[in-house]
mmCIF file of C-alpha atoms and ligand atoms in Angstrom:
data_model
loop_
_atom_site.group_PDB
_atom_site.id
_atom_site.type_symbol
_atom_site.label_atom_id
_atom_site.label_comp_id
_atom_site.label_asym_id
_atom_site.label_seq_id
_atom_site.Cartn_x
_atom_site.Cartn_y
_atom_site.Cartn_z
ATOM 1 C CA MET A 115 57.876 92.381 290.395
ATOM 2 C CA THR A 116 55.851 94.263 293.028
ATOM 3 C CA THR A 117 53.616 91.872 294.935
ATOM 4 C CA LEU A 118 51.172 92.003 297.813
ATOM 5 C CA PRO A 119 53.058 91.257 301.061
ATOM 6 C CA GLY A 120 53.210 87.541 301.779
ATOM 7 C CA THR A 121 51.777 86.476 298.423
ATOM 8 C CA SER A 122 52.818 86.127 294.803
ATOM 9 C CA VAL A 123 49.875 88.281 293.701
ATOM 10 C CA PRO A 124 51.198 91.308 291.803
ATOM 11 C CA THR A 125 49.918 94.816 292.519
ATOM 12 C CA ARG A 126 50.971 96.540 289.331
ATOM 13 C CA LEU A 127 51.636 95.703 285.712
ATOM 14 C CA ASP A 128 54.920 96.294 283.942
ATOM 15 C CA LEU A 129 54.254 97.072 280.285
ATOM 16 C CA THR A 130 57.975 97.022 279.467
ATOM 17 C CA LEU A 131 57.994 93.222 279.890
ATOM 18 C CA ASP A 132 57.766 91.136 276.719
ATOM 19 C CA GLY A 133 54.331 89.776 275.793
ATOM 20 C CA GLY A 134 54.913 86.359 277.365
ATOM 21 C CA ALA A 135 56.170 87.729 280.688
ATOM 22 C CA LEU A 136 53.348 90.261 280.767
ATOM 23 C CA THR A 137 50.845 87.445 280.127
ATOM 24 C CA ALA A 138 52.315 85.609 283.138
ATOM 25 C CA GLN A 139 51.895 88.752 285.250
ATOM 26 C CA LEU A 140 48.261 89.099 284.132
ATOM 27 C CA VAL A 141 47.596 85.411 284.800
ATOM 28 C CA ASP A 142 48.995 85.790 288.337
ATOM 29 C CA PHE A 143 46.403 88.533 288.961
ATOM 30 C CA PRO A 144 43.368 86.317 289.674
ATOM 31 C CA SER A 145 40.287 87.825 287.969
ATOM 32 C CA VAL A 146 37.465 85.309 287.929
ATOM 33 C CA SER A 147 34.271 86.885 286.539
ATOM 34 C CA GLY A 148 32.876 89.392 289.045
ATOM 35 C CA GLU A 149 36.256 89.823 290.761
ATOM 36 C CA GLU A 150 38.094 91.892 288.148
ATOM 37 C CA GLU A 151 38.403 95.107 290.162
ATOM 38 C CA ALA A 152 42.065 94.744 291.199
ATOM 39 C CA LEU A 153 43.116 93.850 287.661
ATOM 40 C CA ALA A 154 40.998 96.644 286.150
ATOM 41 C CA ASP A 155 42.693 99.059 288.609
ATOM 42 C CA ALA A 156 46.143 97.851 287.542
ATOM 43 C CA VAL A 157 45.282 98.103 283.832
ATOM 44 C CA GLU A 158 43.887 101.605 284.316
ATOM 45 C CA GLN A 159 46.936 102.705 286.311
ATOM 46 C CA ALA A 160 49.385 101.329 283.743
ATOM 47 C CA LEU A 161 47.515 103.025 280.870
ATOM 48 C CA ARG A 162 47.265 106.376 282.685
ATOM 49 C CA GLU A 163 51.065 106.471 282.802
ATOM 50 C CA LEU A 164 51.118 106.598 278.975
ATOM 51 C CA PRO A 165 50.855 110.267 277.940
ATOM 52 C CA HIS A 166 49.631 109.471 274.403
ATOM 53 C CA LEU A 167 46.415 107.837 275.642
ATOM 54 C CA THR A 168 43.130 109.199 276.994
ATOM 55 C CA VAL A 169 41.745 106.769 279.560
ATOM 56 C CA GLN A 170 38.134 106.304 280.643
ATOM 57 C CA ARG A 171 36.600 103.895 283.092
ATOM 58 C CA TYR A 172 33.099 102.564 283.627
ATOM 59 C CA GLY A 173 32.700 99.936 286.335
ATOM 60 C CA ASN A 174 35.519 97.459 285.777
ATOM 61 C CA ASN A 175 35.781 98.373 282.109
ATOM 62 C CA VAL A 176 38.728 100.465 280.934
ATOM 63 C CA VAL A 177 38.884 102.224 277.573
ATOM 64 C CA ALA A 178 42.005 104.004 276.306
ATOM 65 C CA ARG A 179 42.351 105.839 273.019
ATOM 66 C CA THR A 180 44.692 107.858 270.874
ATOM 67 C CA GLU A 181 43.318 111.141 269.494
ATOM 68 C CA LEU A 182 45.554 111.780 266.494
ATOM 69 C CA GLY A 183 42.910 112.670 263.899
ATOM 70 C CA ARG A 184 43.818 109.722 261.667
ATOM 71 C CA GLY A 185 41.562 108.689 258.774
ATOM 72 C CA GLU A 186 40.557 105.403 260.380
ATOM 73 C CA ARG A 187 40.060 104.158 263.912
ATOM 74 C CA VAL A 188 40.555 100.550 264.896
ATOM 75 C CA LEU A 189 39.519 99.037 268.191
ATOM 76 C CA LEU A 190 41.259 96.184 270.005
ATOM 77 C CA ALA A 191 39.148 94.505 272.678
ATOM 78 C CA GLY A 192 39.711 91.850 275.315
ATOM 79 C CA HIS A 193 37.983 90.610 278.433
ATOM 80 C CA LEU A 194 39.773 90.714 281.792
ATOM 81 C CA ASP A 195 37.901 87.855 283.444
ATOM 82 C CA THR A 196 38.539 84.134 283.475
ATOM 83 C CA VAL A 197 36.553 81.057 284.329
ATOM 84 C CA PRO A 198 37.074 79.762 287.910
ATOM 85 C CA ILE A 199 40.640 78.811 288.824
ATOM 86 C CA ALA A 200 41.247 75.042 288.728
ATOM 87 C CA ASP A 201 44.423 74.587 290.806
ATOM 88 C CA ASN A 202 46.223 76.155 287.855
ATOM 89 C CA LEU A 203 47.727 79.298 289.413
ATOM 90 C CA PRO A 204 50.324 80.733 289.693
ATOM 91 C CA SER A 205 51.478 80.496 286.111
ATOM 92 C CA ARG A 206 54.574 78.525 285.162
ATOM 93 C CA VAL A 207 56.766 78.357 282.078
ATOM 94 C CA GLU A 208 57.940 75.127 280.498
ATOM 95 C CA GLY A 209 59.923 75.591 277.313
ATOM 96 C CA ASP A 210 57.760 77.599 274.901
ATOM 97 C CA LEU A 211 54.589 77.075 276.932
ATOM 98 C CA LEU A 212 53.059 79.247 279.620
ATOM 99 C CA TRP A 213 50.619 77.298 281.807
ATOM 100 C CA GLY A 214 47.809 78.668 283.952
ATOM 101 C CA CYS A 215 44.201 79.836 284.148
ATOM 102 C CA GLY A 216 43.518 82.443 281.459
ATOM 103 C CA THR A 217 46.726 81.948 279.471
ATOM 104 C CA SER A 218 44.801 81.177 276.272
ATOM 105 C CA ASP A 219 41.419 82.720 277.159
ATOM 106 C CA MET A 220 42.476 85.400 277.042
ATOM 107 C CA LYS A 221 45.202 87.098 279.029
ATOM 108 C CA SER A 222 47.707 86.471 276.237
ATOM 109 C CA GLY A 223 45.440 88.602 274.017
ATOM 110 C CA VAL A 224 45.153 91.238 276.763
ATOM 111 C CA ALA A 225 48.961 91.267 277.091
ATOM 112 C CA VAL A 226 49.274 91.948 273.356
ATOM 113 C CA GLN A 227 46.748 94.794 273.662
ATOM 114 C CA LEU A 228 48.717 96.327 276.548
ATOM 115 C CA ARG A 229 52.047 95.941 274.725
ATOM 116 C CA LEU A 230 50.590 97.703 271.671
ATOM 117 C CA ALA A 231 49.120 100.435 273.869
ATOM 118 C CA ALA A 232 52.580 101.015 275.395
ATOM 119 C CA THR A 233 54.658 100.802 272.214
ATOM 120 C CA LEU A 234 52.523 102.651 269.635
ATOM 121 C CA PRO A 235 52.546 106.356 270.544
ATOM 122 C CA ASP A 236 52.283 107.267 266.853
ATOM 123 C CA PRO A 237 50.220 104.555 265.091
ATOM 124 C CA ASN A 238 49.068 104.827 261.469
ATOM 125 C CA ARG A 239 45.418 104.580 262.557
ATOM 126 C CA ASP A 240 43.775 105.933 265.678
ATOM 127 C CA LEU A 241 43.500 103.209 268.284
ATOM 128 C CA THR A 242 40.946 102.357 270.934
ATOM 129 C CA PHE A 243 41.811 99.708 273.521
ATOM 130 C CA VAL A 244 38.884 98.166 275.383
ATOM 131 C CA PHE A 245 39.322 95.965 278.476
ATOM 132 C CA TYR A 246 36.041 94.621 279.850
ATOM 133 C CA ASP A 247 34.654 92.406 282.565
ATOM 134 C CA CYS A 248 32.212 89.521 282.940
ATOM 135 C CA GLU A 249 32.529 87.886 279.512
ATOM 136 C CA GLU A 250 32.500 84.341 280.863
ATOM 137 C CA ILE A 251 29.123 84.583 282.613
ATOM 138 C CA GLU A 252 25.513 85.527 281.844
ATOM 139 C CA ALA A 253 25.102 88.002 278.991
ATOM 140 C CA ALA A 254 23.319 90.650 281.100
ATOM 141 C CA ARG A 255 26.559 91.339 283.064
ATOM 142 C CA ASN A 256 28.874 91.413 280.033
ATOM 143 C CA GLY A 257 31.029 94.553 280.267
ATOM 144 C CA LEU A 258 31.126 95.069 276.524
ATOM 145 C CA GLY A 259 27.334 94.879 276.394
ATOM 146 C CA ARG A 260 27.106 97.411 279.232
ATOM 147 C CA LEU A 261 29.570 99.743 277.494
ATOM 148 C CA ALA A 262 27.558 99.427 274.274
ATOM 149 C CA ALA A 263 24.393 100.381 276.163
ATOM 150 C CA GLU A 264 25.827 103.210 278.333
ATOM 151 C CA HIS A 265 28.748 104.606 276.305
ATOM 152 C CA PRO A 266 28.352 103.509 272.675
ATOM 153 C CA ASP A 267 30.505 106.503 271.595
ATOM 154 C CA TRP A 268 33.495 104.960 273.412
ATOM 155 C CA LEU A 269 33.235 101.986 271.044
ATOM 156 C CA ALA A 270 32.999 103.947 267.775
ATOM 157 C CA ALA A 271 35.480 102.562 265.218
ATOM 158 C CA ASP A 272 35.860 101.520 261.579
ATOM 159 C CA PHE A 273 36.975 98.016 262.448
ATOM 160 C CA ALA A 274 37.379 95.974 265.627
ATOM 161 C CA VAL A 275 39.599 93.066 266.582
ATOM 162 C CA LEU A 276 38.460 90.929 269.489
ATOM 163 C CA MET A 277 41.548 89.206 270.811
ATOM 164 C CA GLU A 278 39.876 85.967 271.839
ATOM 165 C CA PRO A 279 41.914 82.796 271.254
ATOM 166 C CA SER A 280 41.772 81.948 267.561
ATOM 167 C CA GLY A 281 44.993 80.007 267.099
ATOM 168 C CA ALA A 282 46.404 83.136 265.391
ATOM 169 C CA MET A 283 43.943 82.716 262.489
ATOM 170 C CA VAL A 284 41.630 85.582 261.574
ATOM 171 C CA GLU A 285 38.064 84.483 262.281
ATOM 172 C CA GLY A 286 35.627 86.843 260.630
ATOM 173 C CA GLY A 287 32.211 87.840 261.912
ATOM 174 C CA CYS A 288 30.005 85.174 263.457
ATOM 175 C CA GLN A 289 26.841 83.239 262.738
ATOM 176 C CA GLY A 290 23.465 84.282 264.047
ATOM 177 C CA THR A 291 21.392 81.890 266.091
ATOM 178 C CA MET A 292 17.626 81.471 266.504
ATOM 179 C CA ARG A 293 15.656 78.871 268.412
ATOM 180 C CA ILE A 294 12.013 78.172 267.719
ATOM 181 C CA ARG A 295 9.496 75.917 269.414
ATOM 182 C CA ILE A 296 7.005 74.146 267.171
ATOM 183 C CA ARG A 297 3.867 73.053 268.987
ATOM 184 C CA LEU A 298 1.912 70.095 267.682
ATOM 185 C CA THR A 299 -1.499 69.296 269.052
ATOM 186 C CA GLY A 300 -3.904 66.372 268.875
ATOM 187 C CA VAL A 301 -6.666 64.778 270.879
ATOM 188 C CA ARG A 302 -5.990 62.785 274.038
ATOM 189 C CA ALA A 303 -7.491 59.300 274.270
ATOM 190 C CA HIS A 304 -6.950 55.884 275.840
ATOM 191 C CA ALA A 305 -4.288 53.984 273.883
ATOM 192 C CA ALA A 306 -6.629 50.983 273.725
ATOM 193 C CA ARG A 307 -9.125 53.094 271.748
ATOM 194 C CA ALA A 308 -6.628 55.075 269.680
ATOM 195 C CA TRP A 309 -9.184 55.817 266.955
ATOM 196 C CA LEU A 310 -10.888 58.197 269.382
ATOM 197 C CA GLY A 311 -7.733 60.313 269.606
ATOM 198 C CA ASP A 312 -5.257 62.130 267.365
ATOM 199 C CA ASN A 313 -1.579 61.532 268.179
ATOM 200 C CA ALA A 314 0.381 64.799 268.506
ATOM 201 C CA ILE A 315 3.740 62.975 268.511
ATOM 202 C CA HIS A 316 2.932 61.511 265.107
ATOM 203 C CA HIS A 317 2.432 65.034 263.770
ATOM 204 C CA ALA A 318 6.090 65.684 264.574
ATOM 205 C CA ALA A 319 6.979 63.315 261.714
ATOM 206 C CA GLU A 320 6.166 66.038 259.195
ATOM 207 C CA VAL A 321 8.397 68.533 261.045
ATOM 208 C CA LEU A 322 11.274 66.039 261.177
ATOM 209 C CA GLY A 323 10.714 65.202 257.506
ATOM 210 C CA ARG A 324 11.098 68.849 256.530
ATOM 211 C CA LEU A 325 14.276 69.072 258.626
ATOM 212 C CA ALA A 326 15.713 65.943 257.023
ATOM 213 C CA ALA A 327 14.955 67.257 253.530
ATOM 214 C CA TYR A 328 16.265 70.773 254.279
ATOM 215 C CA GLN A 329 19.270 71.855 252.234
ATOM 216 C CA PRO A 330 21.253 74.402 254.280
ATOM 217 C CA ARG A 331 22.965 77.220 252.411
ATOM 218 C CA THR A 332 26.686 77.812 252.244
ATOM 219 C CA VAL A 333 27.253 81.541 251.802
ATOM 220 C CA LEU A 334 30.410 83.340 250.764
ATOM 221 C CA ILE A 335 30.865 86.734 252.421
ATOM 222 C CA ASP A 336 34.085 88.685 251.848
ATOM 223 C CA GLY A 337 35.680 85.403 250.753
ATOM 224 C CA LEU A 338 34.698 83.525 253.930
ATOM 225 C CA GLU A 339 32.460 80.489 253.812
ATOM 226 C CA TYR A 340 29.553 80.401 256.259
ATOM 227 C CA ARG A 341 27.684 77.093 256.467
ATOM 228 C CA GLU A 342 24.176 77.309 257.822
ATOM 229 C CA GLY A 343 22.465 74.589 259.829
ATOM 230 C CA LEU A 344 18.877 73.809 260.778
ATOM 231 C CA ASN A 345 18.498 71.139 263.420
ATOM 232 C CA ALA A 346 16.058 69.724 265.932
ATOM 233 C CA VAL A 347 17.721 70.065 269.340
ATOM 234 C CA ASP A 348 14.909 68.927 271.618
ATOM 235 C CA ILE A 349 11.660 67.016 271.357
ATOM 236 C CA ARG A 350 9.170 66.380 274.109
ATOM 237 C CA GLY A 351 5.746 64.889 274.355
ATOM 238 C CA GLY A 352 3.830 62.064 275.973
ATOM 239 C CA VAL A 353 1.371 61.798 278.826
ATOM 240 C CA ALA A 354 1.591 58.201 280.047
ATOM 241 C CA GLY A 355 2.309 54.764 278.684
ATOM 242 C CA ASN A 356 -1.360 54.147 277.902
ATOM 243 C CA VAL A 357 -2.416 57.558 276.585
ATOM 244 C CA ILE A 358 -2.512 58.943 273.044
ATOM 245 C CA PRO A 359 -0.690 62.252 273.606
ATOM 246 C CA ASP A 360 -2.401 65.513 272.694
ATOM 247 C CA GLU A 361 0.744 67.664 272.677
ATOM 248 C CA CYS A 362 4.305 67.489 271.369
ATOM 249 C CA GLN A 363 6.953 70.203 271.056
ATOM 250 C CA VAL A 364 9.975 70.232 268.788
ATOM 251 C CA THR A 365 12.724 72.811 269.403
ATOM 252 C CA VAL A 366 14.724 73.740 266.330
ATOM 253 C CA ASN A 367 17.962 75.746 266.271
ATOM 254 C CA PHE A 368 18.851 77.716 263.167
ATOM 255 C CA ARG A 369 22.491 78.831 262.827
ATOM 256 C CA TYR A 370 22.529 81.303 259.997
ATOM 257 C CA ALA A 371 25.031 83.235 257.922
ATOM 258 C CA PRO A 372 25.425 86.928 258.778
ATOM 259 C CA ASP A 373 23.977 88.077 255.444
ATOM 260 C CA ARG A 374 20.598 87.514 257.122
ATOM 261 C CA GLY A 375 19.273 89.429 260.117
ATOM 262 C CA PRO A 376 16.939 88.006 262.759
ATOM 263 C CA ALA A 377 13.801 89.177 260.898
ATOM 264 C CA ASP A 378 14.951 87.402 257.717
ATOM 265 C CA ALA A 379 15.836 84.300 259.668
ATOM 266 C CA GLU A 380 12.417 84.193 261.286
ATOM 267 C CA ALA A 381 10.626 84.742 257.962
ATOM 268 C CA HIS A 382 12.649 81.882 256.492
ATOM 269 C CA LEU A 383 11.698 79.544 259.349
ATOM 270 C CA ARG A 384 8.031 80.477 259.004
ATOM 271 C CA GLU A 385 8.296 79.527 255.319
ATOM 272 C CA VAL A 386 10.071 76.214 255.995
ATOM 273 C CA PHE A 387 7.515 75.306 258.667
ATOM 274 C CA ALA A 388 4.467 76.826 256.964
ATOM 275 C CA GLY A 389 1.274 75.461 258.476
ATOM 276 C CA PHE A 390 2.787 74.871 261.918
ATOM 277 C CA ASP A 391 2.358 76.826 265.133
ATOM 278 C CA LEU A 392 5.804 78.194 265.938
ATOM 279 C CA GLU A 393 7.273 80.603 268.449
ATOM 280 C CA VAL A 394 10.756 82.189 268.585
ATOM 281 C CA THR A 395 12.275 81.424 272.010
ATOM 282 C CA ASP A 396 15.814 82.775 271.592
ATOM 283 C CA SER A 397 17.551 84.980 269.062
ATOM 284 C CA ALA A 398 20.990 86.557 268.672
ATOM 285 C CA PRO A 399 22.059 88.261 265.455
ATOM 286 C CA GLY A 400 25.262 87.317 263.642
ATOM 287 C CA ALA A 401 28.055 89.661 262.635
ATOM 288 C CA LEU A 402 29.449 90.564 259.234
ATOM 289 C CA PRO A 403 33.221 90.158 258.922
ATOM 290 C CA GLY A 404 33.622 93.529 257.186
ATOM 291 C CA LEU A 405 36.747 92.325 255.394
ATOM 292 C CA ASP A 406 35.991 94.730 252.536
ATOM 293 C CA ARG A 407 36.989 97.705 254.724
ATOM 294 C CA PRO A 408 40.486 99.101 254.081
ATOM 295 C CA ALA A 409 41.646 98.619 257.702
ATOM 296 C CA ALA A 410 40.409 95.025 257.603
ATOM 297 C CA LYS A 411 42.062 94.204 254.270
ATOM 298 C CA ALA A 412 45.380 95.483 255.569
ATOM 299 C CA PHE A 413 44.825 93.537 258.769
ATOM 300 C CA VAL A 414 44.304 90.228 256.969
ATOM 301 C CA ALA A 415 47.384 90.863 254.823
ATOM 302 C CA ALA A 416 49.506 91.698 257.891
ATOM 303 C CA THR A 417 48.401 88.574 259.727
ATOM 304 C CA GLY A 418 49.358 86.203 256.955
ATOM 305 C CA GLY A 419 46.363 86.458 254.621
ATOM 306 C CA ARG A 420 44.505 83.528 256.147
ATOM 307 C CA ALA A 421 40.958 84.026 257.350
ATOM 308 C CA ARG A 422 38.052 81.720 258.070
ATOM 309 C CA ALA A 423 34.480 82.186 259.172
ATOM 310 C CA LYS A 424 33.727 82.081 262.880
ATOM 311 C CA TYR A 425 31.324 79.315 263.832
ATOM 312 C CA GLY A 426 29.465 80.040 267.004
ATOM 313 C CA TRP A 427 28.404 83.307 268.592
ATOM 314 C CA THR A 428 30.938 85.720 270.106
ATOM 315 C CA ASP A 429 31.106 89.300 271.319
ATOM 316 C CA VAL A 430 32.013 90.428 267.784
ATOM 317 C CA ALA A 431 28.227 90.517 267.260
ATOM 318 C CA ARG A 432 28.026 93.306 269.847
ATOM 319 C CA PHE A 433 30.298 95.409 267.615
ATOM 320 C CA SER A 434 28.289 94.492 264.550
ATOM 321 C CA ALA A 435 25.146 95.741 266.299
ATOM 322 C CA LEU A 436 26.919 99.121 266.663
ATOM 323 C CA GLY A 437 27.808 99.119 262.956
ATOM 324 C CA VAL A 438 31.459 98.152 263.570
ATOM 325 C CA PRO A 439 32.638 95.102 261.607
ATOM 326 C CA ALA A 440 34.767 92.825 263.756
ATOM 327 C CA VAL A 441 36.979 89.758 263.678
ATOM 328 C CA ASN A 442 38.439 87.413 266.278
ATOM 329 C CA TYR A 443 42.222 87.195 266.306
ATOM 330 C CA GLY A 444 44.332 86.217 269.263
ATOM 331 C CA PRO A 445 47.382 84.164 270.210
ATOM 332 C CA GLY A 446 45.570 81.676 272.450
ATOM 333 C CA ASP A 447 44.375 78.240 271.410
ATOM 334 C CA PRO A 448 40.566 78.055 271.485
ATOM 335 C CA ASN A 449 40.653 74.317 272.198
ATOM 336 C CA LEU A 450 42.487 74.946 275.492
ATOM 337 C CA ALA A 451 40.101 77.609 276.781
ATOM 338 C CA HIS A 452 38.421 76.796 280.115
ATOM 339 C CA LYS A 453 40.545 73.682 280.626
ATOM 340 C CA ARG A 454 42.476 72.752 283.758
ATOM 341 C CA ASP A 455 45.629 72.294 281.649
ATOM 342 C CA GLU A 456 45.154 75.622 279.843
ATOM 343 C CA HIS A 457 48.374 76.952 278.333
ATOM 344 C CA CYS A 458 49.612 79.202 275.542
ATOM 345 C CA SER A 459 52.658 79.302 273.290
ATOM 346 C CA LEU A 460 55.059 82.144 274.124
ATOM 347 C CA SER A 461 56.204 82.380 270.513
ATOM 348 C CA ALA A 462 52.564 82.703 269.374
ATOM 349 C CA ILE A 463 52.163 85.677 271.732
ATOM 350 C CA ALA A 464 55.299 87.329 270.311
ATOM 351 C CA GLU A 465 54.201 86.655 266.727
ATOM 352 C CA CYS A 466 50.711 88.066 267.317
ATOM 353 C CA GLU A 467 52.182 91.257 268.791
ATOM 354 C CA GLU A 468 54.668 91.597 265.914
ATOM 355 C CA ARG A 469 51.983 91.219 263.259
ATOM 356 C CA LEU A 470 49.625 93.697 264.853
ATOM 357 C CA HIS A 471 52.502 96.107 265.384
ATOM 358 C CA ALA A 472 53.381 95.839 261.668
ATOM 359 C CA TRP A 473 49.739 96.425 260.693
ATOM 360 C CA LEU A 474 49.528 99.539 262.864
ATOM 361 C CA THR A 475 52.772 101.077 261.661
ATOM 362 C CA GLY A 476 52.829 100.052 257.967
ATOM 363 C CA PRO A 477 51.335 101.899 254.991
ATOM 364 C CA THR A 478 47.583 102.429 255.253
ATOM 365 C CA ALA A 479 46.738 102.749 251.576
HETATM 366 ZN ZN1 ZN B 1893 37.333 84.446 276.076
#
């Protein structure tokens, strides 16, 4: 392996390595969020050596595509950055496990993307490979978000697979999330003469009662079960130990199935909390799994036919906002992401690559 003089840091990537060894090479290229340039350079250089791909770059984001005029285009995406290193570099192998920062989240997924880019000159569907920066930090810097804003045409596809760690299960779409603040008011008074006041904290009882009585929906979309949830996540109020408080605020978080959009979600919350003063403080739409699309159906079949709904919000929603249905599927273990003892199974990496390879070379009908 070519390395920087005096260090074990590699300077180039070797796409002829197997997926596990390539993951190790990627892991040994430190790329904490904001410091992805050297790795983005190496990814770009390796892809430019492949004559069947057109390569574009924007910042530390690299996009490579085939242009074969196929009936469908699928997009495989992965982020290049990791959380801060925690004394867990360089990588090391122990039996079937590769240890090190980014092994699960998500350089094993990136390695599979690169292996597919190198080994599929003639895929059954046109392919777009997206490698982006700054996923692990504030949303404004997210490379996929910046690509979506500046070069949405680079992300055009019929179906997208985000290769985040999913334990090799297909996780479809994602829930939407909305936070609202409900403001309750009263009249301040001395606690010794409470009848002169009106206790705002007591008014929260009605809000909490509606939450306790609320029956969240479970929604089936493309065969996946999305469970909604409506919960108080913060409550604050009180002036002093001898004062009837005149204000109380309850913050409620609504996690909703992707058959609703943000406007629907807000209308629903205004109905549930009719009569109360409420304000939306945070909102992110969900994403439909799109498993009714032909490319997606074939994908689920090729990956073992098992799919579940994604709970939580991920970058798949950025694809959904562009009209591209998306799923999470990657060899890493989501429970090991961001941990000091992060590791990944080498056989899971090989299996993920094999399944995707079969999907992209098998019959498309
Ligand atoms: Zn990740």
